[in-house]
Amino acid sequence: MAPMTRSRAANEGNVPTEDLHVPYYTQRASAGLIITEGSQVSKDAVGYINTAGIYSKEQVEGWKKVTKSVHYKGGKIFIQLWHVGRMSHPDFHNGELPLAPSALNPNAKSFTPEGFKDTVTPKAMTTADIKQTVEDFKNAAINAVEAGFDGVEIHSSNGYLFHQFFNGTSNNRTDEYGGDMENRTRFFFEVLDAMKAVIPQEKIGARFNPSLNGMFGITLDEETIPTFEYIIKKLNDYDLAYVHLSEPFNDVSNVPFAVEHIAKHFRPLYNGTLMINAGFDQDSGNKVIEEGNADLVAFGKPFISNPDLVERFGHNYPLAEWDEDTFYTPGKEGYIDYPEYDEAN
Ligand SMILES: Cc1cc2nc3c(=O)[nH]c(=O)nc-3n(C[C@H](O)[C@H](O)[C@H](O)COP(=O)(O)O)c2cc1C
C-alpha cells in the first residue's frame, strides 16, 4: 500500500487516533506492506492540515495502537517520514517562513487551515537548520522504532525537502549542499547515515519521483535524471529494505530531459529490492514484475476504496471506485467506510 496523506489527525497535537487511524490501517492489514501517510518529523516539517506527526510522545502513543492492531492482523507497516520544505506556508509556523534549500518560491499552493494559499519565498536553510533537520529525522526514526513500526520510508520524493535539494531549479546554494550532484544529494545521505545509526538499514526504504515535472514546484533540467541515477547507484553501497520509485505522475513524453519508463530505466542501476508505483492495476503490476523491472508494486488510490484489495485481486473481484472529494476531509466518511467485497455483495 503506497503512502497516502489522508488528513485525519484533526486534533491539537496531530496525533493518530484510535477512532480513525487504527481502523483505517487495520482494515488494510492484508496489503503485505503498508507504508503510512507522510508523517512530519517536526513542527517545521508540516505543510498540510491535519497530517499526523512522529515527533511527540502523544504521536508515538497514537501510532503504537496502529502498529499493534496491524500486527495482530498479520500485517507489516512502515511509516513515511516527511518534511515538506518550501511546500509549506507561514500560517503553519506562527508567521515564520518555511525552510528550504534556497529562497526560491515554488509558485505552488499550500493547503492551510484557511484553504489553499499561494506559497511564499521560503527561508534558505542555514547549516545549523540542516543539522537540526538531520537530527529531526534521526529522532523520528527512534520514535518509529518505539512506536512499533517494522521500518521507515524517507519521503525523498514529490517535490518536498529532499527533492528540493536534489533539483537545480530549487537549489542554488553555493556551499557544500549546492552545486554538483554530490553536494545536492549530501543532505539526503547525511539523513540516511544518521538514521541507520539508530535503526537497521534493512528497515529503511527511500522514495523518489525522478521524472516529476510541472507539479509540486519542480521543473526538470539536464542534471535531474543524472542526479537520480547517481543517488540510486550510490544506494547499492547500502543494504536498504527497498528503493521506491514512481512512474511519472503526468505525461512527460514531450518534456525535455524526462525519462518516460522509470522502472525500466532504473532497474539495471540498482541491485537491491525495487518497488514501483503510480497508475498500476493488477495486470500491469504483474507485468512489470514478470518483465523483471521491479520486485514490488505499491498501489495507492485502489487501496483507498478497496481495503481488501489483495483478496479482490486474488479472486478477480471487481474493484470499488474511490471518491476524490473525501481524500482529505476530516472524519470517517471516505476513510473507514469502504466495505470489503463480501460485505458489499
Ligand atoms: C490522497 C493521496 C495522498 C497521497 N499522499 C502521499 C504521501 O503522503 N506520500 C507520498 O509519497 N505519496 C503520496 N501520494 C502519492 C501516492 O503514494 C501514489 O504515488 C499515487 O497515488 C499514484 O499511485 P496510484 O496510481 O496507485 O494511486 C498520495 C496520493 C493520493 C491519491
Short mmCIF file of C-alpha atoms and ligand atoms in Angstrom, two decimals:
data_model
loop_
_atom_site.label_atom_id
_atom_site.label_comp_id
_atom_site.label_asym_id
_atom_site.label_seq_id
_atom_site.Cartn_x
_atom_site.Cartn_y
_atom_site.Cartn_z
CA MET A 1 0.00 0.00 0.00
CA ALA A 2 1.53 3.29 -1.15
CA PRO A 3 1.89 6.19 1.30
CA MET A 4 -1.13 8.48 1.25
CA THR A 5 -1.86 11.64 3.18
CA ARG A 6 -5.45 11.48 4.41
CA SER A 7 -5.50 14.47 6.82
CA ARG A 8 -7.46 12.68 9.55
CA ALA A 9 -5.30 13.78 12.52
CA ALA A 10 -7.63 16.72 13.12
CA ASN A 11 -6.62 17.33 16.71
CA GLU A 12 -4.39 19.80 18.54
CA GLY A 13 -1.27 17.63 18.56
CA ASN A 14 -1.75 15.94 15.13
CA VAL A 15 -1.97 12.58 16.89
CA PRO A 16 -3.18 9.45 15.04
CA THR A 17 -6.36 8.28 16.72
CA GLU A 18 -7.98 5.07 17.86
CA ASP A 19 -11.26 6.03 16.16
CA LEU A 20 -9.85 6.71 12.72
CA HIS A 21 -6.23 5.68 12.08
CA VAL A 22 -6.44 2.34 13.89
CA PRO A 23 -9.42 1.00 11.91
CA TYR A 24 -8.18 2.52 8.63
CA TYR A 25 -4.82 0.78 8.69
CA THR A 26 -6.18 -2.39 10.30
CA GLN A 27 -8.76 -2.77 7.53
CA ARG A 28 -5.84 -2.73 5.07
CA ALA A 29 -3.54 -5.09 7.02
CA SER A 30 -3.56 -7.74 4.28
CA ALA A 31 -1.66 -5.36 1.98
CA GLY A 32 1.58 -7.22 2.64
CA LEU A 33 3.37 -3.99 3.46
CA ILE A 34 1.60 -0.76 4.36
CA ILE A 35 3.53 2.47 4.02
CA THR A 36 1.72 5.08 6.09
CA GLU A 37 0.78 8.60 5.13
CA GLY A 38 3.65 11.08 5.12
CA SER A 39 4.22 11.98 8.78
CA GLN A 40 6.03 15.17 9.71
CA VAL A 41 9.30 14.70 11.61
CA SER A 42 8.99 18.05 13.43
CA LYS A 43 6.75 21.08 13.69
CA ASP A 44 8.87 22.74 10.99
CA ALA A 45 8.24 19.85 8.62
CA VAL A 46 4.46 20.25 8.29
CA GLY A 47 2.76 21.70 5.25
CA TYR A 48 -0.79 20.36 5.07
CA ILE A 49 -3.68 20.48 7.51
CA ASN A 50 -4.36 17.61 9.91
CA THR A 51 -1.41 15.41 8.93
CA ALA A 52 -0.11 13.08 11.65
CA GLY A 53 3.36 13.60 13.10
CA ILE A 54 6.01 11.37 14.63
CA TYR A 55 7.91 13.80 16.86
CA SER A 56 5.86 13.99 20.09
CA LYS A 57 5.22 11.43 22.83
CA GLU A 58 1.48 11.60 22.17
CA GLN A 59 2.01 10.85 18.49
CA VAL A 60 4.21 7.85 19.33
CA GLU A 61 1.50 6.56 21.68
CA GLY A 62 -1.12 7.02 18.97
CA TRP A 63 0.97 5.16 16.38
CA LYS A 64 1.62 2.33 18.88
CA LYS A 65 -2.08 1.48 18.75
CA VAL A 66 -1.97 1.42 14.95
CA THR A 67 1.09 -0.86 14.67
CA LYS A 68 -0.20 -3.20 17.38
CA SER A 69 -3.51 -3.65 15.61
CA VAL A 70 -1.94 -4.11 12.14
CA HIS A 71 0.50 -6.66 13.58
CA TYR A 72 -2.35 -8.50 15.30
CA LYS A 73 -3.91 -8.95 11.86
CA GLY A 74 -0.58 -10.23 10.49
CA GLY A 75 0.37 -7.08 8.55
CA LYS A 76 3.62 -5.16 8.28
CA ILE A 77 3.78 -1.39 8.42
CA PHE A 78 6.46 1.23 7.66
CA ILE A 79 5.99 4.90 8.47
CA GLN A 80 6.81 7.51 5.85
CA LEU A 81 8.98 10.30 7.29
CA TRP A 82 8.23 13.68 5.79
CA HIS A 83 9.47 17.25 5.61
CA VAL A 84 7.70 19.42 3.04
CA GLY A 85 10.29 22.23 2.97
CA ARG A 86 9.10 25.13 0.82
CA MET A 87 5.71 23.48 0.10
CA SER A 88 4.54 24.82 3.47
CA HIS A 89 3.14 28.23 4.44
CA PRO A 90 3.80 30.80 7.24
CA ASP A 91 0.31 30.01 8.62
CA PHE A 92 1.77 26.72 9.90
CA HIS A 93 4.76 28.42 11.55
CA ASN A 94 3.35 31.39 13.51
CA GLY A 95 4.09 33.65 10.59
CA GLU A 96 7.70 32.50 10.13
CA LEU A 97 8.88 31.45 6.68
CA PRO A 98 9.06 27.75 5.80
CA LEU A 99 12.52 26.24 5.38
CA ALA A 100 14.05 25.23 2.05
CA PRO A 101 17.47 24.79 0.45
CA SER A 102 17.21 28.22 -1.19
CA ALA A 103 14.98 31.28 -1.10
CA LEU A 104 13.12 30.24 -4.27
CA ASN A 105 9.31 30.24 -4.32
CA PRO A 106 7.85 27.04 -5.82
CA ASN A 107 4.87 29.14 -7.03
CA ALA A 108 2.51 26.41 -5.91
CA LYS A 109 -0.41 26.16 -3.49
CA SER A 110 -0.26 25.21 0.16
CA PHE A 111 -3.25 23.56 1.84
CA THR A 112 -3.59 25.64 5.01
CA PRO A 113 -6.25 25.65 7.74
CA GLU A 114 -7.85 28.53 5.81
CA GLY A 115 -7.86 26.70 2.48
CA PHE A 116 -5.41 26.79 -0.42
CA LYS A 117 -2.97 29.70 -0.35
CA ASP A 118 -0.10 30.73 -2.61
CA THR A 119 3.28 29.54 -1.41
CA VAL A 120 5.82 32.18 -0.39
CA THR A 121 9.55 32.66 -0.88
CA PRO A 122 10.98 30.38 1.82
CA LYS A 123 13.96 30.91 4.09
CA ALA A 124 17.20 29.36 2.85
CA MET A 125 18.31 26.87 5.50
CA THR A 126 21.45 27.70 7.43
CA THR A 127 23.95 24.93 8.13
CA ALA A 128 22.51 24.82 11.65
CA ASP A 129 18.98 24.35 10.21
CA ILE A 130 20.28 21.46 8.09
CA LYS A 131 22.00 19.81 11.07
CA GLN A 132 18.83 20.23 13.13
CA THR A 133 16.75 18.62 10.39
CA VAL A 134 19.14 15.65 10.21
CA GLU A 135 18.58 15.30 13.97
CA ASP A 136 14.81 15.53 13.49
CA PHE A 137 14.85 12.62 11.02
CA LYS A 138 17.07 10.62 13.35
CA ASN A 139 14.70 11.24 16.27
CA ALA A 140 11.72 10.35 14.10
CA ALA A 141 13.41 7.02 13.30
CA ILE A 142 13.94 6.41 17.02
CA ASN A 143 10.28 7.25 17.62
CA ALA A 144 9.21 4.94 14.80
CA VAL A 145 11.01 2.02 16.45
CA GLU A 146 9.43 2.90 19.78
CA ALA A 147 6.00 3.08 18.12
CA GLY A 148 6.43 -0.48 16.85
CA PHE A 149 6.88 0.17 13.13
CA ASP A 150 8.59 -2.52 11.06
CA GLY A 151 10.57 0.17 9.31
CA VAL A 152 10.61 3.69 7.89
CA GLU A 153 10.45 5.21 4.42
CA ILE A 154 12.26 8.50 3.75
CA HIS A 155 9.98 10.74 1.70
CA SER A 156 12.61 12.00 -0.73
CA SER A 157 10.02 12.39 -3.46
CA ASN A 158 7.28 14.59 -4.94
CA GLY A 159 8.91 18.00 -4.66
CA TYR A 160 9.38 18.01 -0.90
CA LEU A 161 12.51 18.96 1.06
CA PHE A 162 14.97 16.32 -0.24
CA HIS A 163 13.73 16.70 -3.81
CA GLN A 164 14.21 20.48 -3.42
CA PHE A 165 17.86 19.85 -2.54
CA PHE A 166 18.35 17.43 -5.47
CA ASN A 167 16.98 19.76 -8.13
CA GLY A 168 18.96 22.67 -9.57
CA THR A 169 15.82 24.76 -10.09
CA SER A 170 15.08 24.72 -6.34
CA ASN A 171 18.66 24.65 -5.03
CA ASN A 172 21.08 27.44 -5.92
CA ARG A 173 23.23 27.11 -2.82
CA THR A 174 26.94 27.76 -3.12
CA ASP A 175 28.02 25.80 -0.02
CA GLU A 176 28.59 22.02 0.29
CA TYR A 177 24.81 21.40 -0.12
CA GLY A 178 24.53 23.01 -3.57
CA GLY A 179 26.30 22.92 -6.93
CA ASP A 180 27.33 19.46 -8.14
CA MET A 181 25.39 16.21 -7.66
CA GLU A 182 27.43 15.10 -4.69
CA ASN A 183 26.60 18.38 -2.94
CA ARG A 184 22.91 18.42 -3.84
CA THR A 185 22.46 14.88 -2.51
CA ARG A 186 24.64 15.37 0.59
CA PHE A 187 21.71 16.26 2.87
CA PHE A 188 19.84 13.07 1.89
CA PHE A 189 22.85 10.85 2.58
CA GLU A 190 23.55 12.64 5.87
CA VAL A 191 19.99 11.87 6.95
CA LEU A 192 20.26 8.26 5.79
CA ASP A 193 23.56 7.80 7.62
CA ALA A 194 22.16 9.36 10.81
CA MET A 195 19.09 7.13 10.63
CA LYS A 196 21.00 3.91 10.04
CA ALA A 197 22.84 4.54 13.28
CA VAL A 198 19.52 4.18 15.15
CA ILE A 199 17.53 1.72 13.03
CA PRO A 200 18.97 -1.15 10.95
CA GLN A 201 19.31 -0.02 7.34
CA GLU A 202 17.44 -3.18 6.25
CA LYS A 203 14.40 -1.44 7.77
CA ILE A 204 14.83 1.79 5.81
CA GLY A 205 13.29 2.50 2.42
CA ALA A 206 13.59 5.66 0.31
CA ARG A 207 11.16 7.07 -2.21
CA PHE A 208 11.98 9.06 -5.39
CA ASN A 209 9.99 10.51 -8.28
CA PRO A 210 12.72 11.19 -10.87
CA SER A 211 10.56 12.48 -13.76
CA LEU A 212 8.33 14.73 -11.66
CA ASN A 213 7.80 17.89 -13.68
CA GLY A 214 5.41 20.81 -13.57
CA MET A 215 3.98 19.66 -10.24
CA PHE A 216 4.88 20.49 -6.64
CA GLY A 217 7.10 23.32 -7.92
CA ILE A 218 9.58 21.01 -9.67
CA THR A 219 10.98 21.60 -13.17
CA LEU A 220 13.30 19.04 -14.75
CA ASP A 221 16.66 20.17 -16.05
CA GLU A 222 19.51 18.36 -17.76
CA GLU A 223 21.02 17.30 -14.44
CA THR A 224 17.83 15.96 -12.82
CA ILE A 225 17.84 12.40 -14.17
CA PRO A 226 21.65 12.03 -13.86
CA THR A 227 21.27 13.13 -10.21
CA PHE A 228 18.74 10.36 -9.55
CA GLU A 229 20.99 7.88 -11.36
CA TYR A 230 23.83 8.98 -9.09
CA ILE A 231 21.67 8.53 -5.95
CA ILE A 232 20.35 5.13 -6.95
CA LYS A 233 23.77 3.78 -7.91
CA LYS A 234 25.20 5.06 -4.64
CA LEU A 235 22.41 3.26 -2.75
CA ASN A 236 23.98 -0.01 -3.96
CA ASP A 237 26.58 0.63 -1.24
CA TYR A 238 23.78 0.37 1.34
CA ASP A 239 21.56 -2.55 2.26
CA LEU A 240 18.17 -0.85 2.36
CA ALA A 241 14.78 -2.54 2.66
CA TYR A 242 13.93 -1.13 -0.77
CA VAL A 243 14.12 1.79 -3.14
CA HIS A 244 10.64 3.03 -4.04
CA LEU A 245 10.27 4.78 -7.40
CA SER A 246 7.28 6.43 -9.06
CA GLU A 247 6.50 6.36 -12.74
CA PRO A 248 5.81 9.91 -14.00
CA PHE A 249 2.69 11.49 -12.45
CA ASN A 250 1.81 13.17 -15.76
CA ASP A 251 2.59 12.79 -19.47
CA VAL A 252 6.29 13.56 -19.93
CA SER A 253 6.62 12.29 -23.50
CA ASN A 254 7.38 15.82 -24.73
CA VAL A 255 9.19 17.08 -21.65
CA PRO A 256 12.88 17.74 -22.20
CA PHE A 257 15.24 15.64 -20.00
CA ALA A 258 12.45 13.34 -18.69
CA VAL A 259 12.58 9.53 -18.56
CA GLU A 260 9.24 8.01 -19.57
CA HIS A 261 9.68 4.48 -18.22
CA ILE A 262 11.13 4.76 -14.75
CA ALA A 263 11.20 1.09 -13.68
CA LYS A 264 12.82 0.04 -16.95
CA HIS A 265 15.39 2.84 -16.80
CA PHE A 266 16.43 2.45 -13.18
CA ARG A 267 16.15 -1.34 -12.66
CA PRO A 268 19.54 -2.05 -14.25
CA LEU A 269 21.18 0.53 -11.97
CA TYR A 270 20.03 -0.90 -8.65
CA ASN A 271 20.97 -4.29 -7.16
CA GLY A 272 18.56 -4.23 -4.22
CA THR A 273 14.79 -4.57 -3.89
CA LEU A 274 13.00 -2.15 -6.20
CA MET A 275 9.42 -1.05 -5.55
CA ILE A 276 7.48 0.71 -8.30
CA ASN A 277 4.29 2.75 -8.11
CA ALA A 278 1.84 5.01 -9.86
CA GLY A 279 -1.03 4.02 -12.07
CA PHE A 280 -0.68 0.23 -11.78
CA ASP A 281 -3.53 -2.26 -11.81
CA GLN A 282 -3.35 -5.99 -11.24
CA ASP A 283 -2.32 -6.81 -14.83
CA SER A 284 0.24 -4.06 -15.30
CA GLY A 285 1.58 -4.77 -11.81
CA ASN A 286 2.10 -8.44 -12.62
CA LYS A 287 3.65 -7.47 -15.96
CA VAL A 288 6.27 -5.11 -14.53
CA ILE A 289 7.36 -7.86 -12.14
CA GLU A 290 7.34 -10.60 -14.80
CA GLU A 291 9.46 -8.40 -17.06
CA GLY A 292 12.00 -8.11 -14.26
CA ASN A 293 11.69 -4.33 -13.97
CA ALA A 294 10.56 -4.31 -10.31
CA ASP A 295 10.30 -6.60 -7.30
CA LEU A 296 7.31 -4.95 -5.61
CA VAL A 297 4.38 -2.83 -6.75
CA ALA A 298 2.76 -0.24 -4.48
CA PHE A 299 -0.90 0.61 -5.02
CA GLY A 300 -2.28 3.92 -3.79
CA LYS A 301 -5.80 5.01 -4.73
CA PRO A 302 -7.09 1.43 -5.25
CA PHE A 303 -6.37 0.87 -1.53
CA ILE A 304 -8.44 3.90 -0.52
CA SER A 305 -11.67 2.33 -1.79
CA ASN A 306 -10.71 -1.37 -1.52
CA PRO A 307 -9.46 -2.23 1.96
CA ASP A 308 -9.39 -5.87 0.81
CA LEU A 309 -7.55 -5.10 -2.44
CA VAL A 310 -5.36 -8.19 -2.14
CA GLU A 311 -8.36 -10.51 -1.73
CA ARG A 312 -10.12 -8.81 -4.64
CA PHE A 313 -7.07 -9.34 -6.86
CA GLY A 314 -6.86 -12.95 -5.68
CA HIS A 315 -10.48 -13.69 -6.58
CA ASN A 316 -10.71 -11.39 -9.60
CA TYR A 317 -13.47 -9.46 -7.85
CA PRO A 318 -14.35 -6.05 -9.28
CA LEU A 319 -12.80 -3.01 -7.63
CA ALA A 320 -14.74 -0.18 -5.97
CA GLU A 321 -14.17 3.37 -7.22
CA TRP A 322 -12.58 5.94 -4.93
CA ASP A 323 -14.17 9.29 -4.14
CA GLU A 324 -11.68 12.14 -4.52
CA ASP A 325 -13.93 14.54 -2.61
CA THR A 326 -13.19 12.69 0.66
CA PHE A 327 -9.44 12.13 0.21
CA TYR A 328 -8.54 14.86 2.73
CA THR A 329 -11.76 15.60 4.63
CA PRO A 330 -11.94 15.02 8.39
CA GLY A 331 -13.86 12.11 9.87
CA LYS A 332 -14.88 8.62 8.90
CA GLU A 333 -16.55 9.30 5.58
CA GLY A 334 -14.48 8.11 2.65
CA TYR A 335 -11.90 6.81 5.11
CA ILE A 336 -13.09 3.80 7.08
CA ASP A 337 -16.49 3.21 5.47
CA TYR A 338 -15.41 1.45 2.25
CA PRO A 339 -16.69 -2.13 2.66
CA GLU A 340 -14.93 -5.36 1.82
CA TYR A 341 -16.22 -7.16 -1.26
CA ASP A 342 -18.24 -9.82 0.54
CA GLU A 343 -19.95 -7.25 2.70
CA ALA A 344 -20.80 -5.13 -0.32
CA ASN A 345 -22.36 -8.05 -2.11
C1 LIG B 1 -4.86 11.07 -1.38
C2 LIG B 1 -3.41 10.87 -1.74
C3 LIG B 1 -2.43 11.21 -0.83
C4 LIG B 1 -1.08 10.98 -1.11
N1 LIG B 1 -0.13 11.24 -0.16
C5 LIG B 1 1.15 10.85 -0.36
C6 LIG B 1 2.09 10.90 0.70
O1 LIG B 1 1.80 11.28 1.84
N2 LIG B 1 3.35 10.50 0.42
C7 LIG B 1 3.73 10.06 -0.83
O2 LIG B 1 4.89 9.71 -1.02
N3 LIG B 1 2.85 9.98 -1.83
C8 LIG B 1 1.56 10.34 -1.62
N4 LIG B 1 0.64 10.18 -2.62
C9 LIG B 1 1.03 9.55 -3.88
C10 LIG B 1 0.73 8.05 -3.82
O3 LIG B 1 1.60 7.38 -2.93
C11 LIG B 1 0.92 7.42 -5.22
O4 LIG B 1 2.20 7.73 -5.68
C12 LIG B 1 -0.11 7.92 -6.22
O5 LIG B 1 -1.43 7.83 -5.70
C13 LIG B 1 -0.06 7.11 -7.53
O6 LIG B 1 -0.27 5.73 -7.28
P1 LIG B 1 -1.69 5.02 -7.60
O7 LIG B 1 -1.93 5.24 -9.07
O8 LIG B 1 -1.51 3.59 -7.24
O9 LIG B 1 -2.71 5.74 -6.78
C14 LIG B 1 -0.72 10.45 -2.37
C15 LIG B 1 -1.72 10.14 -3.30
C16 LIG B 1 -3.04 10.34 -3.00
C17 LIG B 1 -4.10 9.96 -4.01
#
